[in-house]
Amino acid sequence: MLKYLKKALQTGVVTGTDPLTPPEVDKNFRGKPEQNPAQCIACAACMNACPANALTVQTNLVSGMQEWSLFLGRCIFCGRCEEVCPTHAIVLTQEVQMAVWRKEDLYQKSAYPLATCTECGKPFAVAKELQYAEDLLMATGQFEDREALHQQLNTCPHCKRAHNITQSQRINLSRLLREPVL
Ligand code: SF4
Ligand code: SF4
């Protein structure tokens, strides 16, 4: 016993003070993912890329919101969500301490209003995502009429199909037809 005490006194303290002081980690360390709701457009790219099914994006027609959620209990810190996010809304931090008292505290959640179709009035996409697409397309310089682009983007696929079939003034097929060779 004395032998062990002597050895312990000679060695001194070798353990860290975690959780009082978080351990130092490498700058490339992949820790807890953090989502910035202000940056997120609820496009669901992160959910599709997540190999651990830690991310979910669901449409709630009752509340009219697209609900985004990350469950840290499933996360494997692979960083795929950060790689695919088009707006840099989710990043892996250097945070290693994730102990919580309640399971609910392992969730990060946010919600985004749905846009309704300008023709039929039904919700069909996330308003922020449509706005993001509109701004991106305008920035390409290929569109001059923002109002027309907005109208086009804010029409649901069903109405687009219906109007292409029933309203001939909406499409110009003549550019696809060749003059008859006489
Ligand atoms: S990929 Fe980025 S913008 Fe898209 S839902 Fe995930 S966090 Fe939001
Ligand atoms: S780090 Fe990997 S496992 Fe964790 S939420 Fe992102 S994609 Fe999913």
Short mmCIF file of N, CA, C and O in Angstrom, two decimals, residues 152 160-176:
data_model
loop_
_atom_site.label_atom_id
_atom_site.label_comp_id
_atom_site.label_asym_id
_atom_site.label_seq_id
_atom_site.Cartn_x
_atom_site.Cartn_y
_atom_site.Cartn_z
N GLN A 152 -42.91 32.71 -61.41
CA GLN A 152 -42.60 31.36 -61.91
C GLN A 152 -42.16 30.44 -60.76
O GLN A 152 -42.62 29.31 -60.65
N LYS A 160 -47.88 24.45 -62.67
CA LYS A 160 -47.02 24.69 -63.84
C LYS A 160 -47.39 23.73 -64.96
O LYS A 160 -47.56 24.12 -66.11
N ARG A 161 -47.53 22.45 -64.59
CA ARG A 161 -47.89 21.45 -65.60
C ARG A 161 -49.25 21.76 -66.19
O ARG A 161 -49.44 21.77 -67.40
N ALA A 162 -50.20 22.05 -65.31
CA ALA A 162 -51.58 22.29 -65.76
C ALA A 162 -51.62 23.48 -66.71
O ALA A 162 -52.29 23.43 -67.75
N HIS A 163 -50.91 24.53 -66.40
CA HIS A 163 -50.98 25.73 -67.24
C HIS A 163 -50.20 25.57 -68.54
O HIS A 163 -50.57 26.15 -69.55
N ASN A 164 -49.15 24.78 -68.49
CA ASN A 164 -48.42 24.52 -69.73
C ASN A 164 -49.30 23.78 -70.72
O ASN A 164 -49.22 23.98 -71.92
N ILE A 165 -50.17 22.91 -70.19
CA ILE A 165 -51.03 22.12 -71.07
C ILE A 165 -52.23 22.94 -71.52
O ILE A 165 -52.61 22.94 -72.68
N THR A 166 -52.83 23.68 -70.59
CA THR A 166 -54.10 24.33 -70.91
C THR A 166 -53.95 25.77 -71.40
O THR A 166 -54.82 26.26 -72.09
N GLN A 167 -52.87 26.45 -71.05
CA GLN A 167 -52.77 27.84 -71.46
C GLN A 167 -51.63 28.02 -72.46
O GLN A 167 -50.48 28.16 -72.10
N SER A 168 -52.00 28.00 -73.71
CA SER A 168 -50.97 28.02 -74.74
C SER A 168 -50.17 29.31 -74.74
O SER A 168 -49.05 29.35 -75.21
N GLN A 169 -50.72 30.41 -74.19
CA GLN A 169 -49.98 31.66 -74.20
C GLN A 169 -48.79 31.63 -73.24
O GLN A 169 -47.91 32.48 -73.29
N ARG A 170 -48.77 30.63 -72.37
CA ARG A 170 -47.67 30.54 -71.42
C ARG A 170 -46.41 29.93 -72.01
O ARG A 170 -45.34 30.02 -71.46
N ILE A 171 -46.57 29.20 -73.10
CA ILE A 171 -45.40 28.58 -73.70
C ILE A 171 -45.31 28.94 -75.16
O ILE A 171 -46.32 29.18 -75.83
N ASN A 172 -44.12 28.98 -75.64
CA ASN A 172 -43.90 29.32 -77.03
C ASN A 172 -43.26 28.11 -77.72
O ASN A 172 -42.07 27.88 -77.60
N LEU A 173 -44.10 27.32 -78.36
CA LEU A 173 -43.60 26.10 -78.99
C LEU A 173 -42.96 26.39 -80.35
O LEU A 173 -42.22 25.58 -80.86
N SER A 174 -43.27 27.57 -80.89
CA SER A 174 -42.85 27.83 -82.27
C SER A 174 -41.33 27.78 -82.43
O SER A 174 -40.83 27.45 -83.48
N ARG A 175 -40.59 28.09 -81.33
CA ARG A 175 -39.14 28.07 -81.46
C ARG A 175 -38.63 26.65 -81.70
O ARG A 175 -37.50 26.45 -82.12
N LEU A 176 -39.44 25.66 -81.39
CA LEU A 176 -39.03 24.27 -81.59
C LEU A 176 -39.44 23.75 -82.97
O LEU A 176 -39.07 22.65 -83.36
#
